[in-house]
Coordinates of C-alpha atoms in Angstrom, one line a residue:
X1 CA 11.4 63.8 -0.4
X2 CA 9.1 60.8 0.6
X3 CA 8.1 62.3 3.9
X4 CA 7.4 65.6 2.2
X5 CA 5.0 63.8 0.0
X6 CA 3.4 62.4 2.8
X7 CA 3.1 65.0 4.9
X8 CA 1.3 66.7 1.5
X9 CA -1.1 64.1 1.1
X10 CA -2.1 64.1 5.1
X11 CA -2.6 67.6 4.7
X12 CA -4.6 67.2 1.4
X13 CA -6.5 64.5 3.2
X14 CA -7.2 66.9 6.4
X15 CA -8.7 69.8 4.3
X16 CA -10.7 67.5 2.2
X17 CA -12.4 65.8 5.2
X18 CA -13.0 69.1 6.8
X19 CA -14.1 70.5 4.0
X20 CA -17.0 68.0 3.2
X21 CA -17.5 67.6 7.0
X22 CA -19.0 71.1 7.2
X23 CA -20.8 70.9 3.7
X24 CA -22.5 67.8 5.5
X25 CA -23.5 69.5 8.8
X26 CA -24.7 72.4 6.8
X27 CA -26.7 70.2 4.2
X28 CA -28.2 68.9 7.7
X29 CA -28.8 71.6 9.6
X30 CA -30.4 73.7 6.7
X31 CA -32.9 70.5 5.9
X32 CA -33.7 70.0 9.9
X33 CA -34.3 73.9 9.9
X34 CA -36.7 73.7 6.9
X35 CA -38.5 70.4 7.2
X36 CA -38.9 72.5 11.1
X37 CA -40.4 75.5 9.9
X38 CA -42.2 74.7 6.5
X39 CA -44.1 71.6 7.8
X40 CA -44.9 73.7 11.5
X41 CA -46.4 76.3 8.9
X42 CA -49.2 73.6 8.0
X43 CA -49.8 72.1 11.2
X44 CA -53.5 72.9 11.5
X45 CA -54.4 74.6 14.9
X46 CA -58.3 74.6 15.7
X47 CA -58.5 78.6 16.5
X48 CA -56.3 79.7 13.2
X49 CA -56.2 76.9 10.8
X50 CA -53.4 77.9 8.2
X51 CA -53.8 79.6 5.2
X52 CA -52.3 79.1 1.9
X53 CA -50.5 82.0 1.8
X54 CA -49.4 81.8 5.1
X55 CA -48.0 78.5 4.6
X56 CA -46.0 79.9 1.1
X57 CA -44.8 82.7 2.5
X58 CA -43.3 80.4 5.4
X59 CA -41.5 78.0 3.2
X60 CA -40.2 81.2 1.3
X61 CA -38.7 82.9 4.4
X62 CA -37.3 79.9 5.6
X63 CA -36.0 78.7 2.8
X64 CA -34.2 82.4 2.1
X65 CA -32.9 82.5 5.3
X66 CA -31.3 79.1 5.2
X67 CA -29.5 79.6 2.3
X68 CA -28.1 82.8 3.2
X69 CA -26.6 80.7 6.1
X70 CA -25.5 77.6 4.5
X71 CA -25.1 78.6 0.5
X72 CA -21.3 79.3 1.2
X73 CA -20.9 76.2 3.3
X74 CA -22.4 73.7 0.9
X75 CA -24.2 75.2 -1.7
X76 CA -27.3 75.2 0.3
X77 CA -29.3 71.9 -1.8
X78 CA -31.2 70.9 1.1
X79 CA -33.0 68.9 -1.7
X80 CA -32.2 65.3 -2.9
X81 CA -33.8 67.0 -6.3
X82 CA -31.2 70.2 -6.4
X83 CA -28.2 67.4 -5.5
X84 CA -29.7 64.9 -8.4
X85 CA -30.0 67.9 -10.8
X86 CA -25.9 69.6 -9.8
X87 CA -24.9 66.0 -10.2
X88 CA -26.2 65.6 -13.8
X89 CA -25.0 69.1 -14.6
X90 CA -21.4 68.0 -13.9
X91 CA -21.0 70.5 -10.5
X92 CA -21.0 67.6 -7.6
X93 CA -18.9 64.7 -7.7
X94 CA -21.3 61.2 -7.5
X95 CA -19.6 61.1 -3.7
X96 CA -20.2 64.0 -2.7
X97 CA -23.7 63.7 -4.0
X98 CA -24.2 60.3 -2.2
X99 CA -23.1 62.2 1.0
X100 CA -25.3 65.2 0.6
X101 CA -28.3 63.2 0.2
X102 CA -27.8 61.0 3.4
X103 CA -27.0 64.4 4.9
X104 CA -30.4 65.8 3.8
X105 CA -32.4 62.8 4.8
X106 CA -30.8 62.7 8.0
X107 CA -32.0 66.4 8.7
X108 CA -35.7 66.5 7.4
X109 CA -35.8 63.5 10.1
X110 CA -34.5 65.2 12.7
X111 CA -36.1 68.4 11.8
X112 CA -39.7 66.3 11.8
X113 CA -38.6 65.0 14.9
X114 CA -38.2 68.0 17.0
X115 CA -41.1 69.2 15.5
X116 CA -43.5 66.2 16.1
X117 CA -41.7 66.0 19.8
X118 CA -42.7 70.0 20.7
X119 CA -46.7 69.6 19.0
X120 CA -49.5 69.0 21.0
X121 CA -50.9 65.3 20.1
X122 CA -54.3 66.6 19.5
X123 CA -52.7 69.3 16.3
X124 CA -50.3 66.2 15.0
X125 CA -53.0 64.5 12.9
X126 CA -51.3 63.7 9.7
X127 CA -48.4 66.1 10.4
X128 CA -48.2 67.7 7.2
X129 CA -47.6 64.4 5.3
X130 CA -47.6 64.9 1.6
X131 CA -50.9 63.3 -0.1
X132 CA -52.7 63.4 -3.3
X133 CA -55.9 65.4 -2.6
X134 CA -58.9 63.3 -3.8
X135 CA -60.1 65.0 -6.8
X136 CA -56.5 64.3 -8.6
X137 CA -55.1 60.9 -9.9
X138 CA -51.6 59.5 -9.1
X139 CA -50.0 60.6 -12.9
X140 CA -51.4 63.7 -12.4
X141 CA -49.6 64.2 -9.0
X142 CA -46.6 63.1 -10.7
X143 CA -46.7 65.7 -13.4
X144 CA -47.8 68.6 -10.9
X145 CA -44.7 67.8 -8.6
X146 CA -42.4 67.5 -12.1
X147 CA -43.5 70.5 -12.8
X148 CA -42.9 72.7 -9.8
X149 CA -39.7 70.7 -9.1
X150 CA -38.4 72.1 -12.7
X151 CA -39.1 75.9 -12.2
X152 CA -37.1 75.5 -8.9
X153 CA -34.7 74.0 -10.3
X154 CA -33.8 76.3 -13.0
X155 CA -34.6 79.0 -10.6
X156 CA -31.2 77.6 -8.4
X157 CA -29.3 77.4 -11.3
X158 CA -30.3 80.5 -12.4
X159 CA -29.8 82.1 -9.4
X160 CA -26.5 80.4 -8.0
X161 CA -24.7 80.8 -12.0
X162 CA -21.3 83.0 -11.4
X163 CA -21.9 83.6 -15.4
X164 CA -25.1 85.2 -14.5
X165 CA -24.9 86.7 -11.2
X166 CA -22.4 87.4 -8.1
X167 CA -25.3 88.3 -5.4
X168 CA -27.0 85.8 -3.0
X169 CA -29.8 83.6 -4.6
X170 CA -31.4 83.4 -1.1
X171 CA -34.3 86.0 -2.5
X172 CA -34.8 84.7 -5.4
X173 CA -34.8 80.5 -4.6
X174 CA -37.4 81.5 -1.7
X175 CA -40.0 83.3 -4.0
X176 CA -39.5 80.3 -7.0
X177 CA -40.3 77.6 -3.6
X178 CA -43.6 80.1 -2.9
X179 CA -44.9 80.1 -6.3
X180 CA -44.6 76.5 -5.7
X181 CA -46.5 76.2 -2.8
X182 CA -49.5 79.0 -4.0
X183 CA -50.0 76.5 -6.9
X184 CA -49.1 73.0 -6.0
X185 CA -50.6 72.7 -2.4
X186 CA -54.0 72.2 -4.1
X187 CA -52.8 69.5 -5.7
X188 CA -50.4 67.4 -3.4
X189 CA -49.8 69.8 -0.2
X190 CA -46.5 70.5 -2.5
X191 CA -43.8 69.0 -1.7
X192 CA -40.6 69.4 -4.7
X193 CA -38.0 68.0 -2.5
X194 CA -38.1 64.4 -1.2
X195 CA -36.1 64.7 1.5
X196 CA -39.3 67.5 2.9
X197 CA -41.3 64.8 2.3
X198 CA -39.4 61.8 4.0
X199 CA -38.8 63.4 7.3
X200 CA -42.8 63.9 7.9
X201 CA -43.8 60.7 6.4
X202 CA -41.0 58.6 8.2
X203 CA -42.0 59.8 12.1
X204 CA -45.7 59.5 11.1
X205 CA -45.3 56.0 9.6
X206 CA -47.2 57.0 6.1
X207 CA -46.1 56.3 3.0
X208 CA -49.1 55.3 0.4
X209 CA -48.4 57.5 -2.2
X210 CA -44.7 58.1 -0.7
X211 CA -43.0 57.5 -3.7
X212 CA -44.9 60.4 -6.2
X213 CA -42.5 62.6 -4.0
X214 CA -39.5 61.0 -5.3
X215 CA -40.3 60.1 -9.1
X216 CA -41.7 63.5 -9.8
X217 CA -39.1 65.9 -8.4
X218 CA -36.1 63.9 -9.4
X219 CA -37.4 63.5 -12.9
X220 CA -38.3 67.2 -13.1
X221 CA -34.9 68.0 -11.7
X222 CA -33.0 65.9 -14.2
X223 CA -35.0 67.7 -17.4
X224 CA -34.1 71.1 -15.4
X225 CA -30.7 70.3 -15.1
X226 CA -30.2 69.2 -18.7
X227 CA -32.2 72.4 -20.2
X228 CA -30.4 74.7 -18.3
X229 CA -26.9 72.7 -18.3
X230 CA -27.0 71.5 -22.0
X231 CA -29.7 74.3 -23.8
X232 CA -30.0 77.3 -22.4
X233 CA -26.4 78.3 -21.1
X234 CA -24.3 75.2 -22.4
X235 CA -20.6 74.9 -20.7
X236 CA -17.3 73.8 -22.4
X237 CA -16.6 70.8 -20.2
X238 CA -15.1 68.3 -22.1
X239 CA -16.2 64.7 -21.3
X240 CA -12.6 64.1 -19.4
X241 CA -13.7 66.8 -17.3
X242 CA -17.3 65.6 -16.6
X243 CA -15.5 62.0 -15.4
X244 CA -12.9 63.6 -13.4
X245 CA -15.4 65.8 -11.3
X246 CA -18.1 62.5 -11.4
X247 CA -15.3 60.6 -9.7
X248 CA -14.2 63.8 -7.2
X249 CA -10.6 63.5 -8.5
X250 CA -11.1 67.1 -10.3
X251 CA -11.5 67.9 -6.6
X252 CA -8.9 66.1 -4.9
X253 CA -6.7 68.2 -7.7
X254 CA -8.1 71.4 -7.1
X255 CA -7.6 71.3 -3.5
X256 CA -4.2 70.1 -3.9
X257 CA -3.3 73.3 -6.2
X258 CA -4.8 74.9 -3.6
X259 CA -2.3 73.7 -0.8
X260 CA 0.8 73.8 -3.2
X261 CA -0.3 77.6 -4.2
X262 CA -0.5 78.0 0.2
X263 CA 3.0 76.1 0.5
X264 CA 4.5 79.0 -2.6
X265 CA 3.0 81.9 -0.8
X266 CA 4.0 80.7 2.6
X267 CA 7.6 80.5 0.8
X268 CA 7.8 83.7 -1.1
X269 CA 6.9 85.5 2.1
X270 CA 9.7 84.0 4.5
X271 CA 12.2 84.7 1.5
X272 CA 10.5 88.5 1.2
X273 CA 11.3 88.7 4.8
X274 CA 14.7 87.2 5.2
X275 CA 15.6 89.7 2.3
X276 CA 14.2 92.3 4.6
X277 CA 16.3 91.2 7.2
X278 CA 19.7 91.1 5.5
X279 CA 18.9 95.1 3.9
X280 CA 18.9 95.8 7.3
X281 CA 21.9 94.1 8.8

């Protein structure tokens, strides 16, 4: 009996780890891949300096085709913001949260990395490092990056809610970070995920006005997360609930449901065919 329970709970323990392992490595790759593409977009070449649009419509195809990859695999965040904003919405545990975030951060440096490491030195100049243009004051940089931060969110939620749809959000999350970008890269070069943000501004060595790119897309994520979460399509969580996936024992539970169900079905099927077996004989 004792070595059944611990060969259970090394089991329980395997999946787990492998589990959040390849959350992780997507959360990374997907960041690396965006912080790649999206901040490439706005590199400014002297015979086709980028356009607006072009730069939108970059950050929307690369952010559609990374969460068709990963969205399975993690949940596709790749956004300190989206994880904040799951997080307060009772769908992460604070862990895996913690985890996710380090992944992120991890990527959009690596991502800016490569990047920096493949441009010419002569096209690096600020290397897309978000800024508040001149005409605009600090509070007003805040609120534009609140702002933009909250449609997205609501836009994931929207778009990734099994009560609302079944279908891929990639689509749908890649034209909400577009409209984003159309609007907000007047203002701040648009950033509405930190971790975007971080990966230029740590290789470059800038961060001034660093800190507008956290305060206003995790406080526009949290009010997104509570609208959508607690007004617009409330759950029926009960507070026990809420602490037991906070703490990532609801999912230390679910997964080991998950391996008893395995263990019952692995069961039923060698009685199903030892019955088999006697018919026969």
């Amino acid at each position: 009996m004792e070595s059944g329970r611990r060969s259970l709970a090394k089991m329980l323990v395997s999946r787990l780890w492998m589990t959040i392992s390849k959350a992780l490595f997507a959360e990374f790759l997907a960041t690396g891949l965006y912080v790649f593409f999206g901040v490439g977009s706005a590199l400014r070449w002297p015979l086709a300096l980028p356009s607006v649009l072009q730069i939108a419509i970059t950050f929307n195809l690369a952010t559609a085709v990374i969460v068709q990859i990963t969205w399975k695999a993690s949940g596709a965040h790749v956004n300190p913001a989206v994880t904040l904003a799951f997080l307060v919405g009772s769908q992460i545990s604070l862990p895996r949260a913690v985890a996710y975030v380090a992944a992120q951060l991890a990527g959009a440096t690596a991502g800016a990395a490569l990047l920096y490491g493949v441009t010419p030195g002569d096209i690096r100049e600020n290397f897309g490092v978000n800024m508040v243009r001149s005409s605009a004051s600090t509070g007003q940089a805040v609120a534009v990056e609140l702002i933009l931060t909250l449609q997205l969110v609501l836009c994931v939620f929207a778009s990734t809610d099994s009560r609302q749809t079944t279908g891929s959000p990639a689509a749908t999350i890649g034209a909400s970070v577009a409209v984003g970008h159309l609007i907000g890269f007047y203002f701040t070069g648009c950033s509405m995920n930190p971790a975007r943000s971080f990966g230029s501004a740590v290789i470059v060595g800038k961060f001034e006005v660093h800190w507008i790119f956290w305060v206003g897309p995790l406080t526009g994520a949290v009010l997104a997360s509570l609208i959508y979460n607690f007004i617009l399509f409330p759950d029926t969580k009960t507070l026990a609930q809420r602490l037991a996936i906070l703490t990532g024992s609801a999912e230390i539970e679910k997964t080991e449901g998950e391996e008893l169900q395995k263990k019952e079905t692995q069961s039923n099927s060698e009685d199903t065919e030892m019955e088999s077996v006697c018919q026969v004989a």
